[in-house]
XYZ file of N, CA and C in Angstrom:
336
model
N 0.867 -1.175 0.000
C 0.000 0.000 0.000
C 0.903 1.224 0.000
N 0.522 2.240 -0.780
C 1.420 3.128 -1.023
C 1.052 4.376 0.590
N 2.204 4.673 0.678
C 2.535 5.789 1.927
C 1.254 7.003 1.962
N 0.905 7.624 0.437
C -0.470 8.229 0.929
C -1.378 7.592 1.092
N -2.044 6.819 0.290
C -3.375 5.689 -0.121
C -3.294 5.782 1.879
N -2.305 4.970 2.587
C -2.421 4.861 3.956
C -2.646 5.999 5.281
N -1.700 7.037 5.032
C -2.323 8.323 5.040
C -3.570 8.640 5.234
N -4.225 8.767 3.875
C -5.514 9.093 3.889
C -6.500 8.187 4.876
N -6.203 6.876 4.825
C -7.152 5.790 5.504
C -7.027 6.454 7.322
N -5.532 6.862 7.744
C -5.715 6.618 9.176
C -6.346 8.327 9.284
N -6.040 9.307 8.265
C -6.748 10.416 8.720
C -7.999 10.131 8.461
N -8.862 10.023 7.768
C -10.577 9.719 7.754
C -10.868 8.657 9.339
N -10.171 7.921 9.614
C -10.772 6.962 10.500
C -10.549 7.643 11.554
N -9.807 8.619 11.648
C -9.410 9.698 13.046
C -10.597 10.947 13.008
N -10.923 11.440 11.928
C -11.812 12.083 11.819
C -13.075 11.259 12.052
N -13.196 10.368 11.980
C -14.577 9.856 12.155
C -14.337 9.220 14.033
N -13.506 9.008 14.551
C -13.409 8.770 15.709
C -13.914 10.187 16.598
N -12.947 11.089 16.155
C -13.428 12.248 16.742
C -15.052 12.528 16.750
N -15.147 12.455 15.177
C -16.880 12.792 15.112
C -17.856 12.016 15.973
N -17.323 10.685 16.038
C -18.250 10.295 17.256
C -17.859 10.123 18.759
N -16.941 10.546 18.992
C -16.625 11.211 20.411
C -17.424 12.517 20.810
N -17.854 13.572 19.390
C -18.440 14.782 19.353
C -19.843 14.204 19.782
N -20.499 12.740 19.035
C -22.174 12.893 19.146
C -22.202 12.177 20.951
N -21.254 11.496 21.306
C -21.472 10.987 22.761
C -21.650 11.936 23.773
N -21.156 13.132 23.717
C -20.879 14.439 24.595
C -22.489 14.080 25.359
N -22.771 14.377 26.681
C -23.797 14.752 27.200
C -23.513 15.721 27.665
N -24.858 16.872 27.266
C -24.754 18.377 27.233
C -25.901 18.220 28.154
N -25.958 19.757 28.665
C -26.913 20.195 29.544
C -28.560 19.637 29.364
N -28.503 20.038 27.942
C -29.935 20.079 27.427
C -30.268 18.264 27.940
N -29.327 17.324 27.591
C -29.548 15.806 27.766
C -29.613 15.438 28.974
N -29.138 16.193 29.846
C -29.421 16.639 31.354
C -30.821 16.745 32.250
N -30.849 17.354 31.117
C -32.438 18.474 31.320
C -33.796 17.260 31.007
N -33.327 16.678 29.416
C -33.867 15.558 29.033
C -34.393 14.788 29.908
N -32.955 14.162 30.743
C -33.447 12.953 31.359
C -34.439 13.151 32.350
N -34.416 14.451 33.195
C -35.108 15.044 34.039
C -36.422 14.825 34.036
N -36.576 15.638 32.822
C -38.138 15.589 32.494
C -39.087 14.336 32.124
N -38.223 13.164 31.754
C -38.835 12.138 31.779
C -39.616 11.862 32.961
N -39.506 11.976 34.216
C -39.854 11.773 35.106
C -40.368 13.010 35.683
N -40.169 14.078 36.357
C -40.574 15.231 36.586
C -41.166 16.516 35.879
N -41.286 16.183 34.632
C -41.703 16.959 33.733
C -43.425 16.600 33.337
N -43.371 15.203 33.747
C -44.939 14.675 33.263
C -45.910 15.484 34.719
N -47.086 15.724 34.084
C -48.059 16.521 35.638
C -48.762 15.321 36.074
N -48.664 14.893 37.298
C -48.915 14.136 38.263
C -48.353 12.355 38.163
N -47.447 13.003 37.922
C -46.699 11.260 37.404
C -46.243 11.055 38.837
N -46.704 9.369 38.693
C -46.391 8.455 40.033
C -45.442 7.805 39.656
N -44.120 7.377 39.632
C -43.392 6.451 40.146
C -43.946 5.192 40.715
N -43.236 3.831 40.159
C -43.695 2.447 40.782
C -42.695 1.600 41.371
N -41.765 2.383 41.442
C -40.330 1.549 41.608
C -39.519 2.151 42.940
N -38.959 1.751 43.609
C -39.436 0.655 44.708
C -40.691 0.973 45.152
N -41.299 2.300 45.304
C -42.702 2.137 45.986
C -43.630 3.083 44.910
N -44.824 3.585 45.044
C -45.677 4.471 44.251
C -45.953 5.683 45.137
N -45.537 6.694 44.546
C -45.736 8.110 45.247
C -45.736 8.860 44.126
N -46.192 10.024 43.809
C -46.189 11.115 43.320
C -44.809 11.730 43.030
N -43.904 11.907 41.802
C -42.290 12.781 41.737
C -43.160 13.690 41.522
N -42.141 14.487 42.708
C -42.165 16.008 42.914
C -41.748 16.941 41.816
N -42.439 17.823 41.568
C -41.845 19.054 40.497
C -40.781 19.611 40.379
N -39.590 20.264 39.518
C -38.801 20.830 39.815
C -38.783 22.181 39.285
N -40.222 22.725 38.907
C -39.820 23.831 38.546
C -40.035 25.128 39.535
N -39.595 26.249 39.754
C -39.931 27.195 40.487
C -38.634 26.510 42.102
N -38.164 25.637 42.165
C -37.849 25.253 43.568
C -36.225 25.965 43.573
N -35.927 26.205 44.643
C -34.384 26.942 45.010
C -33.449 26.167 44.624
N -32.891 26.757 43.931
C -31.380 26.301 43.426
C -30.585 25.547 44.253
N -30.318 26.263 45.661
C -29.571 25.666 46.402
C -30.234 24.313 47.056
N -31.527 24.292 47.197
C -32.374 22.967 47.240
C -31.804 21.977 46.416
N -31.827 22.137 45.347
C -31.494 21.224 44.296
C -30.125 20.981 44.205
N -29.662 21.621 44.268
C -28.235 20.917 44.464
C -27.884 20.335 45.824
N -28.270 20.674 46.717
C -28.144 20.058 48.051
C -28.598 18.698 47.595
N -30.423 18.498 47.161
C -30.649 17.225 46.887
C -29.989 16.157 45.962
N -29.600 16.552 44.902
C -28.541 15.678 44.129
C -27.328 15.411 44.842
N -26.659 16.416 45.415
C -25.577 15.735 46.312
C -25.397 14.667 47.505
N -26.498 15.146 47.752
C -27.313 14.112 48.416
C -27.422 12.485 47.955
N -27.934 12.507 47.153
C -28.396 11.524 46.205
C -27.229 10.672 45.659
N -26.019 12.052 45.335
C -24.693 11.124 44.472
C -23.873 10.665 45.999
N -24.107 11.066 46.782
C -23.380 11.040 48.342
C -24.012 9.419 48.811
N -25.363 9.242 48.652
C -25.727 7.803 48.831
C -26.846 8.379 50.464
N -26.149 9.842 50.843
C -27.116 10.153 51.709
C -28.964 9.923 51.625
N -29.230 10.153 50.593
C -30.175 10.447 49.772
C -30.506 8.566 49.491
N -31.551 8.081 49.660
C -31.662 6.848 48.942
C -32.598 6.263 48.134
N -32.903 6.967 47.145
C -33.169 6.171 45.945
C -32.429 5.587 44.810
N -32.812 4.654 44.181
C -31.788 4.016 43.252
C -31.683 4.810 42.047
N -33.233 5.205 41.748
C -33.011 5.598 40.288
C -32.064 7.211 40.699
N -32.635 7.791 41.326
C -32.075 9.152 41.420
C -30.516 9.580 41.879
N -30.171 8.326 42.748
C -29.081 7.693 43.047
C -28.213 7.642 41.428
N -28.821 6.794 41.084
C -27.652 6.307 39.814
C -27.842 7.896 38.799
N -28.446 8.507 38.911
C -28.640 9.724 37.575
C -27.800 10.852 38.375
N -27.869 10.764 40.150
C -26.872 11.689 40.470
C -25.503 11.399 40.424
N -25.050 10.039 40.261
C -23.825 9.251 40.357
C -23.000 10.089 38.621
N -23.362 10.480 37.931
C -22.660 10.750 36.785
C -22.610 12.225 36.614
N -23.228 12.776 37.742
C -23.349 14.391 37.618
C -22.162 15.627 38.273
N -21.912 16.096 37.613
C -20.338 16.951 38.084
C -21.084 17.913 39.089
N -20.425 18.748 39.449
C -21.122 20.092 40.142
C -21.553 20.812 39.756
N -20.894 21.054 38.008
C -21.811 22.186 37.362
C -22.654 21.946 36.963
N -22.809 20.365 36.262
C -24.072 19.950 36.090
C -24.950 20.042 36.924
N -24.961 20.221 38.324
C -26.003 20.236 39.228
C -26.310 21.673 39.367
N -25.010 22.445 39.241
C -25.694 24.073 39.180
C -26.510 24.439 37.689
N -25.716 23.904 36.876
C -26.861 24.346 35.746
C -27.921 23.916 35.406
N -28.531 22.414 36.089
C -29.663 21.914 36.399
C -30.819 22.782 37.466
N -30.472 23.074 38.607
C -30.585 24.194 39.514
C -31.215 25.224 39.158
N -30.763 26.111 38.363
C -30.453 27.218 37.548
C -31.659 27.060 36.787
N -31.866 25.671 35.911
C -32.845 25.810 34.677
C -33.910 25.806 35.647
N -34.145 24.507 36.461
C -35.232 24.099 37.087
C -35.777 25.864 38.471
N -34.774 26.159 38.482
C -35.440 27.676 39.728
C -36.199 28.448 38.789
N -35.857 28.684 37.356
C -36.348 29.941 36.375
C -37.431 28.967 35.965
N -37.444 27.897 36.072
C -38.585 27.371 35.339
C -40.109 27.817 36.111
N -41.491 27.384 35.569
C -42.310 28.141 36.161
C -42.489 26.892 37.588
N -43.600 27.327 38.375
C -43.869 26.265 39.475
C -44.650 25.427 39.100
N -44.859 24.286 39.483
C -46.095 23.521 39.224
C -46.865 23.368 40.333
N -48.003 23.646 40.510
C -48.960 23.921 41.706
C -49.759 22.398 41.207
N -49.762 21.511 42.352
C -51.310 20.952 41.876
C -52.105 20.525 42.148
N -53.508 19.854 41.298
C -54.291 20.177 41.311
C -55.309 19.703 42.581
N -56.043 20.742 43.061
C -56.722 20.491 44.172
C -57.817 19.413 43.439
N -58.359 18.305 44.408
C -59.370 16.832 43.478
C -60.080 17.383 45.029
């Protein structure tokens, strides 16, 4: 194989390594994502380990929220699922989670 022909092969396969090192990135927004799966729905119960109502996160204090995730990644805190989603979270991720969820509006609800 000639010296460029090879060249070319390991630069494209480096560029394409990179490129998908670029789509793995979890950004804020995927952050935010996972969140709302669960706290974003209005009056969503949870069934796992027990059935209760997840609490809202919008309108609540910043410093709340990060206290509670640290919590959570600390093992202080014991749930599994919330446990394992705080286990991968840096600090800024928890401030810029914080941050979205305080500006967000409140969820009040509904009197039955």
């Amino acid at each position: 194989m000639h010296a460029s022909r090879l060249l070319a092969i390991v630069l494209a396969a480096s560029a394409l390594a990179a490129q998908a090192a670029d789509n793995n990135k979890v950004t804020i927004e995927n952050r935010i994502a996972q969140c709302q799966g669960c706290h974003g729905i209005p009056d969503w119960k949870t069934a796992f380990p027990e059935v209760y109502r997840v609490p809202k996160l919008g309108g609540q204090k910043p410093g709340y929220i990060v206290s509670a995730l640290k919590a959570y990644k600390s093992g202080e805190r014991d749930f599994p699922t919330m446990r394992a989603i705080a286990a991968d979270l840096s600090d800024k991720d928890m401030q810029d989670l914080a941050a979205y969820y305080a500006g967000a509006p409140a969820a009040v609800a509904e009197k039955k």
